[in-house]
PDB file of C-alpha atoms in Angstrom:
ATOM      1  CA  UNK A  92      -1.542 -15.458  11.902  1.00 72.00           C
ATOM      2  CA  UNK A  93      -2.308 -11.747  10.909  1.00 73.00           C
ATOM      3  CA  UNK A  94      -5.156 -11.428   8.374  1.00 81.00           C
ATOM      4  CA  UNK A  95      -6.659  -9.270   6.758  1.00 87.00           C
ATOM      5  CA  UNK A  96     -10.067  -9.929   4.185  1.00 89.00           C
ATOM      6  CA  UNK A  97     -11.409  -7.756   1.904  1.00 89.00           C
ATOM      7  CA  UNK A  98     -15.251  -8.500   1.266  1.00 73.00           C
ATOM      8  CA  UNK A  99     -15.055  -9.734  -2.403  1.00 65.00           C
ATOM      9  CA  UNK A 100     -12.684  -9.875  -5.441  1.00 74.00           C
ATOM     10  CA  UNK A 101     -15.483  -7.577  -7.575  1.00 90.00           C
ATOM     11  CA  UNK A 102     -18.108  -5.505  -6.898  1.00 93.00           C
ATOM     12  CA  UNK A 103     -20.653  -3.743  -9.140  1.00 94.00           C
ATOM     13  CA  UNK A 104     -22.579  -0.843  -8.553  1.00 95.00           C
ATOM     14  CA  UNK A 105     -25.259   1.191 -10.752  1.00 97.00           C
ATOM     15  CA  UNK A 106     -24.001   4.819 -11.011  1.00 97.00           C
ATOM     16  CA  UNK A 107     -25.594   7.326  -8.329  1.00 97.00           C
ATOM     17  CA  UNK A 108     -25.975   4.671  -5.529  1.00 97.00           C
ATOM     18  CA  UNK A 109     -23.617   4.329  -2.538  1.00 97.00           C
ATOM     19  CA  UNK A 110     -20.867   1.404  -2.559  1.00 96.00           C
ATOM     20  CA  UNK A 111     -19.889  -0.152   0.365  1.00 96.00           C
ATOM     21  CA  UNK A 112     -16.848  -2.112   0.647  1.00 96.00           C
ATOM     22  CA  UNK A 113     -15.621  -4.104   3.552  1.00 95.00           C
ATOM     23  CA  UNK A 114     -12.596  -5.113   5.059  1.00 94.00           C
ATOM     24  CA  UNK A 115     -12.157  -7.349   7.865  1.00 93.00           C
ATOM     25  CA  UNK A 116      -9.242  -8.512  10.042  1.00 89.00           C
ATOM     26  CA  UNK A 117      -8.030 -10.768  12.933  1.00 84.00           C
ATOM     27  CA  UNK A 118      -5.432 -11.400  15.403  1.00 79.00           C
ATOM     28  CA  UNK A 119      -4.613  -8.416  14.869  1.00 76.00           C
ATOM     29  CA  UNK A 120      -4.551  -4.329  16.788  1.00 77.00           C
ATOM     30  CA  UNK A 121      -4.087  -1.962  14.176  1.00 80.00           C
ATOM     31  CA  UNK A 122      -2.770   1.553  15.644  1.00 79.00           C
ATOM     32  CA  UNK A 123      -4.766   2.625  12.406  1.00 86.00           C
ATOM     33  CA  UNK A 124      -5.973   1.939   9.025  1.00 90.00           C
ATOM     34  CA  UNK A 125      -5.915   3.262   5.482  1.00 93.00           C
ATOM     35  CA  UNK A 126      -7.412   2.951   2.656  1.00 96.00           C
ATOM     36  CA  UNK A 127      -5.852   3.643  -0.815  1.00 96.00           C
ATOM     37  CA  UNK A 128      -7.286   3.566  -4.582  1.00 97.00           C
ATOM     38  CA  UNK A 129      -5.378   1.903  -7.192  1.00 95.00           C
ATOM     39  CA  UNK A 130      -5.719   1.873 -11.047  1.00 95.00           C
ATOM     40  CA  UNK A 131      -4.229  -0.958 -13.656  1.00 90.00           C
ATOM     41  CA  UNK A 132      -0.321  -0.868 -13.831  1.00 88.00           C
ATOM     42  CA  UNK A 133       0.382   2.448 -11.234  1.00 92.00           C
ATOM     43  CA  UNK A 134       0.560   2.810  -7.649  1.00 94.00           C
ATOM     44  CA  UNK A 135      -2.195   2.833  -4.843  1.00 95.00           C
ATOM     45  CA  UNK A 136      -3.410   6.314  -4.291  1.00 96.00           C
ATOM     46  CA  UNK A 137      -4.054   7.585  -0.595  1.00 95.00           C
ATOM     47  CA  UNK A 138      -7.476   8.064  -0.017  1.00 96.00           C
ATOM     48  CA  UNK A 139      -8.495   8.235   3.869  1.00 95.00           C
ATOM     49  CA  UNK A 140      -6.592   7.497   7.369  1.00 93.00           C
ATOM     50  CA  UNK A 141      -8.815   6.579  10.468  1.00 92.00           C
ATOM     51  CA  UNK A 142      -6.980   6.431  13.998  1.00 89.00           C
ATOM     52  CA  UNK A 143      -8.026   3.392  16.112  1.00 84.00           C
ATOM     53  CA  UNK A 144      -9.891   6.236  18.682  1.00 87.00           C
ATOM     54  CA  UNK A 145     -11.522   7.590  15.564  1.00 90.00           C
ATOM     55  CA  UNK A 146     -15.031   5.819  14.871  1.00 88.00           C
ATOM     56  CA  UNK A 147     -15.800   7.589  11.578  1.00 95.00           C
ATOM     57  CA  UNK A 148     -14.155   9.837   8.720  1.00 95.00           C
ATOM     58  CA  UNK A 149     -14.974  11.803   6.184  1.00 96.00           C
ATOM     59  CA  UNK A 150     -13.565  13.652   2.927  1.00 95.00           C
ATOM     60  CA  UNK A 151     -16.154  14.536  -0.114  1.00 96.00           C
ATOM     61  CA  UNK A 152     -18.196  11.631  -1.341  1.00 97.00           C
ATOM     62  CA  UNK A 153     -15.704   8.999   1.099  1.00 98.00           C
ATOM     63  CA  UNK A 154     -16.516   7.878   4.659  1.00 97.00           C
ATOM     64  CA  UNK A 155     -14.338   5.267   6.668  1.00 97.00           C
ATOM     65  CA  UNK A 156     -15.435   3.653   9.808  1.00 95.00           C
ATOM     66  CA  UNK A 157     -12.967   1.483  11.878  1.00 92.00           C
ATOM     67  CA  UNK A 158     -14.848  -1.073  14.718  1.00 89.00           C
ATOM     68  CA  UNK A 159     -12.233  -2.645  16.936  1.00 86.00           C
ATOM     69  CA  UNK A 160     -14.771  -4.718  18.373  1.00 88.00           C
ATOM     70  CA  UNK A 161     -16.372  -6.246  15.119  1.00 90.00           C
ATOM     71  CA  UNK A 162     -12.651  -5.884  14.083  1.00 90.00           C
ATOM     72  CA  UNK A 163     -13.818  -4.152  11.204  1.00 91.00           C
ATOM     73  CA  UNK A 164     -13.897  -1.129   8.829  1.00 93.00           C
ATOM     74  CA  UNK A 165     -16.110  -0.193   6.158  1.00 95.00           C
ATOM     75  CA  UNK A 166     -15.614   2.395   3.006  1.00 97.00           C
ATOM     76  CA  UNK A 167     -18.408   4.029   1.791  1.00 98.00           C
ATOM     77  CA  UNK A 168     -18.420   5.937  -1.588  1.00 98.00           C
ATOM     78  CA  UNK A 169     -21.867   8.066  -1.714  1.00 97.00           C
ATOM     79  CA  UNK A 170     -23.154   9.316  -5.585  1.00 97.00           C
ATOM     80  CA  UNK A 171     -20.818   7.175  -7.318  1.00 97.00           C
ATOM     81  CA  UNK A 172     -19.341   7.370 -10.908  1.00 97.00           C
ATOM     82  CA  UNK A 173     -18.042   5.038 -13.504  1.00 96.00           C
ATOM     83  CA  UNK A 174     -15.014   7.352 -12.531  1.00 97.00           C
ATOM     84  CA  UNK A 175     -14.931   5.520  -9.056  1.00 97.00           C
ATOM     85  CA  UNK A 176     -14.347   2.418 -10.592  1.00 97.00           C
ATOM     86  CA  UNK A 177     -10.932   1.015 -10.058  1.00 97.00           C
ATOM     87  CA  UNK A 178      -9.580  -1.442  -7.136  1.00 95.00           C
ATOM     88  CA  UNK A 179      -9.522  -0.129  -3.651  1.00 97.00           C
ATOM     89  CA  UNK A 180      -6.969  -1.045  -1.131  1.00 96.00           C
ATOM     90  CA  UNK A 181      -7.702  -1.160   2.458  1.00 95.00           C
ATOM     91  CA  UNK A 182      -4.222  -1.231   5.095  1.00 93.00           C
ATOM     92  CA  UNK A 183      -3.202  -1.654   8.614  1.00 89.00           C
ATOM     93  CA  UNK A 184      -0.261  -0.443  10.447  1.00 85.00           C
ATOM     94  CA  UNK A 185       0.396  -2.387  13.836  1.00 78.00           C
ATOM     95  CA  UNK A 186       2.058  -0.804  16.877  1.00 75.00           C
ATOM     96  CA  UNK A 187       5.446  -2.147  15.358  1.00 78.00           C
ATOM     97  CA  UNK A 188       4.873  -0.071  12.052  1.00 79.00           C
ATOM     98  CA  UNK A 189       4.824  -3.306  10.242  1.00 82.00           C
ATOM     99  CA  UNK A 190       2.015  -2.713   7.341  1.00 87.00           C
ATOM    100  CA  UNK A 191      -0.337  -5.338   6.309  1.00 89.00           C
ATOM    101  CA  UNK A 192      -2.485  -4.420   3.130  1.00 91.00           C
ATOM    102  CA  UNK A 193      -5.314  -6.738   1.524  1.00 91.00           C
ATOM    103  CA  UNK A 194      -5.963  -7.623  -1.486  1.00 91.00           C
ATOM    104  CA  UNK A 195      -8.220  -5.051  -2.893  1.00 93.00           C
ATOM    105  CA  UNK A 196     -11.680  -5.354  -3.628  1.00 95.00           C
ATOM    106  CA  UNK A 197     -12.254  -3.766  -7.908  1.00 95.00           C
ATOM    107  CA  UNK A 198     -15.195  -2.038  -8.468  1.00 96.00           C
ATOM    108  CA  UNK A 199     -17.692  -1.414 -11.198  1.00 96.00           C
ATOM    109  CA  UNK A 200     -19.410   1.792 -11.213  1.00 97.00           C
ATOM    110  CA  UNK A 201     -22.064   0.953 -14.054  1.00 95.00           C
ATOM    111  CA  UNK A 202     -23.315   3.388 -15.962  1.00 91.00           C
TER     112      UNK A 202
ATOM    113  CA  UNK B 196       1.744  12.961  -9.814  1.00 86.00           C
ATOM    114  CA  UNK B 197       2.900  11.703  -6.687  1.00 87.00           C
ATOM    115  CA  UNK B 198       6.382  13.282  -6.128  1.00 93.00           C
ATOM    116  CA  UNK B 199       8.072   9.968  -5.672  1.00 97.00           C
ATOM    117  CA  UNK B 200      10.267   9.090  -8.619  1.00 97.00           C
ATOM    118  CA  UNK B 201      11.540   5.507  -8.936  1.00 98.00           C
ATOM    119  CA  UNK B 202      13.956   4.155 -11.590  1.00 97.00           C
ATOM    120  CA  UNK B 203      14.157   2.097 -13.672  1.00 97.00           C
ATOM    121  CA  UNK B 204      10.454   1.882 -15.338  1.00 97.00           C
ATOM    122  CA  UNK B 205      11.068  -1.449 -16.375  1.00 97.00           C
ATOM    123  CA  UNK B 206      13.549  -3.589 -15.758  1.00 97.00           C
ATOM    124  CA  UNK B 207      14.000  -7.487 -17.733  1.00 97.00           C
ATOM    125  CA  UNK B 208      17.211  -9.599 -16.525  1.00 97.00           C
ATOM    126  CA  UNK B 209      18.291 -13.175 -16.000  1.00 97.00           C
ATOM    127  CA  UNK B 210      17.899 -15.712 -12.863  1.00 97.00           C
ATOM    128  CA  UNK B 211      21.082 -15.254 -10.493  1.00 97.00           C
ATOM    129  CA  UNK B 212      21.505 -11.780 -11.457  1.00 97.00           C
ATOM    130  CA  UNK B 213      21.118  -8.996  -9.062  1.00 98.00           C
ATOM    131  CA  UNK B 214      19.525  -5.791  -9.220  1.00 98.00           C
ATOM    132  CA  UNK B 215      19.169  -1.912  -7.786  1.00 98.00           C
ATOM    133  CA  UNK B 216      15.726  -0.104  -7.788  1.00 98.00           C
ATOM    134  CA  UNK B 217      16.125   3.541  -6.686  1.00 98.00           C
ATOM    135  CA  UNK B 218      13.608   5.533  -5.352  1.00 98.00           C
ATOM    136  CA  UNK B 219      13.322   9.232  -4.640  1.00 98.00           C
ATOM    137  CA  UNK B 220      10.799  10.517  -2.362  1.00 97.00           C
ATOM    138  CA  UNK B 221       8.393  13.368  -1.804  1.00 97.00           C
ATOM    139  CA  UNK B 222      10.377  16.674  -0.861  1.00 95.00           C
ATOM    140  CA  UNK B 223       9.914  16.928   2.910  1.00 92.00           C
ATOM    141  CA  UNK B 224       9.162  13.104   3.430  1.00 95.00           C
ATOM    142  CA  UNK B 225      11.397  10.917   6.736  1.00 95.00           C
ATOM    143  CA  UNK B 226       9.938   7.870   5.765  1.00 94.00           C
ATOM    144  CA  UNK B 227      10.293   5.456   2.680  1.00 96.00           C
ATOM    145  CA  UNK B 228       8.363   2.160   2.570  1.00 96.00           C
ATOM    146  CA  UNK B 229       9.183  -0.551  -0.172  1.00 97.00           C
ATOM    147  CA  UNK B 230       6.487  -3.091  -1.739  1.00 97.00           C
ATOM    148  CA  UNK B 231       6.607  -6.155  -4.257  1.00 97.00           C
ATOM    149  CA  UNK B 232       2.758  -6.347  -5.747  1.00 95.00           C
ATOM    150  CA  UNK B 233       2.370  -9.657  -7.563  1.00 90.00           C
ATOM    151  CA  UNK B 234      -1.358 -10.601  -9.379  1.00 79.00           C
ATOM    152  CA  UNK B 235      -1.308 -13.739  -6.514  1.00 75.00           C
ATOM    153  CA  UNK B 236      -0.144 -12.175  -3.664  1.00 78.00           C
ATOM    154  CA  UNK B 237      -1.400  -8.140  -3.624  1.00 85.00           C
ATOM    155  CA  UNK B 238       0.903  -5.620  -2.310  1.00 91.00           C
ATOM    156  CA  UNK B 239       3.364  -6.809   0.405  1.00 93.00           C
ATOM    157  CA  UNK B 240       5.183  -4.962   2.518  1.00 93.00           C
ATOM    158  CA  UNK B 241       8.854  -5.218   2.679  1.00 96.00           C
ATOM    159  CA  UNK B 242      10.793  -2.518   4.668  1.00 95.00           C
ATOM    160  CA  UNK B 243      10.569   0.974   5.920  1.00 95.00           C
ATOM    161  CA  UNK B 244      13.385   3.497   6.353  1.00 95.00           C
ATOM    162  CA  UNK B 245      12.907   6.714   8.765  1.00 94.00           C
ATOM    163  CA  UNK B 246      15.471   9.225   8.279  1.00 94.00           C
ATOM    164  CA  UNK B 247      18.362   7.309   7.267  1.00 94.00           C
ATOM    165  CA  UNK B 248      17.296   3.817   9.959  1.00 95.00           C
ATOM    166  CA  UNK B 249      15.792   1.230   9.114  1.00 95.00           C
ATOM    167  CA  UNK B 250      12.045   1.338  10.882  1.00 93.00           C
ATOM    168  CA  UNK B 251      10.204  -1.818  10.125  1.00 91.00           C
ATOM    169  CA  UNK B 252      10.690  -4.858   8.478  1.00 92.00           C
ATOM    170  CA  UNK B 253       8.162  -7.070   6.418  1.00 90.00           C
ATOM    171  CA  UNK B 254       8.250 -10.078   4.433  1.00 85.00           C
ATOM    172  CA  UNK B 255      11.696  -9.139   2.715  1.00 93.00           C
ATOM    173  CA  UNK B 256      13.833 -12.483   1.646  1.00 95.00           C
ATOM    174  CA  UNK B 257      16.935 -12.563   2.893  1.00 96.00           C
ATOM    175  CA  UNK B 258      18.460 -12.107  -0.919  1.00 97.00           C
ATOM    176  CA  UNK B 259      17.168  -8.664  -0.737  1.00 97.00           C
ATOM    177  CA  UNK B 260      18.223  -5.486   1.286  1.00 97.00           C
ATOM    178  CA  UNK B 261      17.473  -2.017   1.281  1.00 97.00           C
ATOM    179  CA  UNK B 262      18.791   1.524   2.837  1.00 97.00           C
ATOM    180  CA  UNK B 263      18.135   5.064   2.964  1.00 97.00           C
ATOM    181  CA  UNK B 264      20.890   7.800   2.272  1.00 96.00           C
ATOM    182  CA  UNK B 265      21.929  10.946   4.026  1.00 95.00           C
ATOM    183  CA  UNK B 266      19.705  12.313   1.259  1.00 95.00           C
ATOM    184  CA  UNK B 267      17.153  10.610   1.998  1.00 96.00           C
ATOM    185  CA  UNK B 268      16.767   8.810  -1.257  1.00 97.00           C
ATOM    186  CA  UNK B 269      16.395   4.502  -1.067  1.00 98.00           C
ATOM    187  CA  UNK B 270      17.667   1.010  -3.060  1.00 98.00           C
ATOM    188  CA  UNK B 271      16.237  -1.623  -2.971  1.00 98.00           C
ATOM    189  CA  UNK B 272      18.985  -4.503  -4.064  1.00 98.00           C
ATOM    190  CA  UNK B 273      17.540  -7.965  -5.201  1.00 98.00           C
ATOM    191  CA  UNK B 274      20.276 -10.465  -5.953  1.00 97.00           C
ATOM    192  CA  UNK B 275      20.738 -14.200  -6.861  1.00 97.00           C
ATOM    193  CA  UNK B 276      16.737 -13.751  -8.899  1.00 97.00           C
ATOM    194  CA  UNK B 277      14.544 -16.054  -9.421  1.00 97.00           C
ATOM    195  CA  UNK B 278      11.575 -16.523 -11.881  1.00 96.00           C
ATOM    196  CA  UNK B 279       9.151 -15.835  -8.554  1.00 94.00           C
ATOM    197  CA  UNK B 280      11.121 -12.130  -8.234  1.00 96.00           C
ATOM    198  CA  UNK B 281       8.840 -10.998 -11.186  1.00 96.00           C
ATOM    199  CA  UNK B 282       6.449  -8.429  -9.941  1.00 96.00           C
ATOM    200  CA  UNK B 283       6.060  -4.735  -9.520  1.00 96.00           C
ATOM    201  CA  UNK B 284       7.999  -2.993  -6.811  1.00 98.00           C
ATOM    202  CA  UNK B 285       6.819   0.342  -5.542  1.00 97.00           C
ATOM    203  CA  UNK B 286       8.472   2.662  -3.356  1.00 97.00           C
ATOM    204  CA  UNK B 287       6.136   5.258  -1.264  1.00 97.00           C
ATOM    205  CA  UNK B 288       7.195   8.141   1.446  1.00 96.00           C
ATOM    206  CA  UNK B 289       5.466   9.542   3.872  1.00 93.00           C
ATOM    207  CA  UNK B 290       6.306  12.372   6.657  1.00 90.00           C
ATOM    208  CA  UNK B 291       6.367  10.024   9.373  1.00 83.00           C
ATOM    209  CA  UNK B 292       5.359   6.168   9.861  1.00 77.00           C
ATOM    210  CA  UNK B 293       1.809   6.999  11.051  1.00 79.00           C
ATOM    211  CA  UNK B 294       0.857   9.934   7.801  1.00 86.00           C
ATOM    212  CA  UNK B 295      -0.590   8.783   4.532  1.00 90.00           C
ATOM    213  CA  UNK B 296       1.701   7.047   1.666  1.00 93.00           C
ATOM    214  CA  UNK B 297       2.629   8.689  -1.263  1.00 96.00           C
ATOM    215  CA  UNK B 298       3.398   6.015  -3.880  1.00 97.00           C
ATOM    216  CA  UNK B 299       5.775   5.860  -7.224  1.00 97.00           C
ATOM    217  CA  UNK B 300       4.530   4.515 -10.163  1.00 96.00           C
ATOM    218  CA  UNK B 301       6.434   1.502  -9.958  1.00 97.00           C
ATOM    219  CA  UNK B 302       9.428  -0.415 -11.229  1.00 97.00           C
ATOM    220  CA  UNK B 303       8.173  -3.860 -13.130  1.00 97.00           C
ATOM    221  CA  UNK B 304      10.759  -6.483 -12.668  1.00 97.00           C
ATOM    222  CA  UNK B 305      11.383  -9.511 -14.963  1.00 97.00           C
ATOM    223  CA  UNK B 306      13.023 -12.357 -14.232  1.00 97.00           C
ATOM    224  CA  UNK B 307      13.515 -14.422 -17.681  1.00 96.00           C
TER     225      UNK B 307
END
């Protein structure tokens, strides 16, 4: 069945250094992927899209890559901030439009 | 703020009743997707609309259905509830079925 992982339920980071979060997925061809932020009680927040032809994006502080052979993509947030903190939401649309998001990874910027 | 409005905020009712979540979108926005984000399960996907058709379907139940109206505003009907129906259920729009999501800030659902 479709999968998708995302690398751990909680990640913490000292403020300044880069955090890298991962998100993994199989038997499964994603046209593309997204990746959304999402605080306690409201509704993920749209961050970055990456097209499966795309290897790499980038907006500010945020870059997404998306490997189709390692079946993978990674977020990067560069200079981080206890602002940062909050759970982030990685999601794939198949060539049906059907959407499969994970489960979020939350993490700690530390101060 | 998002642009997508969704009523009710909350919503508290009994087993075996049914339910209507509305949801406005984004001026400009085709597409509305609907969700049901519970602590175990994350944020499933349960149906998308594209001007007025239904698009995609995901893990909706058969006790629930959805459309989209001339106006392009969406319900999302839940009937015969159960306790497992508690959760939050978000609405989002987008242009199109391949642009990013722009989610409302929820309608939390209790089933008592």
């Amino acid at each position: 069945s479709q999968k998708i992982e995302q690398n751990s339920e909680a990640l913490n980071i000292q403020e300044g250094k880069t955090a890298t979060l991962t998100c993994n997925y199989t038997n499964y061809s994603p046209a593309y992927l997204q990746w959304y932020r999402q605080d306690p009680g409201r509704g993920p927040v749209f961050l970055l899209l990456i097209r499966e032809n795309e290897k790499e994006k980038r907006k500010e502080r945020l870059k997404v890559t998306f490997d189709t052979t390692l079946k993978q993509s990674l977020f990067h947030i560069t200079a981080s901030q206890p602002a940062d903190s909050a759970t982030y939401l990685c999601a794939f649309m198949n060539r049906d439009d059907k959407i499969i998001f994970g489960k979020g990874t939350r993490l700690h910027i530390l101060p | 703020d998002s642009g997508v409005t969704q009523t009710p905020k909350h919503l508290i009712t009994a087993t075996g009743q049914r339910v209507t979540l509305r949801c406005s979108p984004r001026s400009g926005d085709l597409s509305v997707y609907w969700y049901q984000q519970s602590l175990d399960q994350g944020l499933q996907f349960l149906i998308q609309y594209y001007n007025g058709e239904e698009r995609a379907k995901g893990n909706i139940l058969e006790r629930f259905s959805a459309q989209q109206f001339p106006d392009l505003h969406s319900e999302l009907n839940l009937s015969s509830l159960e306790l497992g129906d508690s959760a939050l259920y978000f609405c989002a729009s987008s242009v199109g079925p391949e642009y990013e999501q722009f989610f409302g800030p929820g309608t939390r659902l209790t089933v008592l």
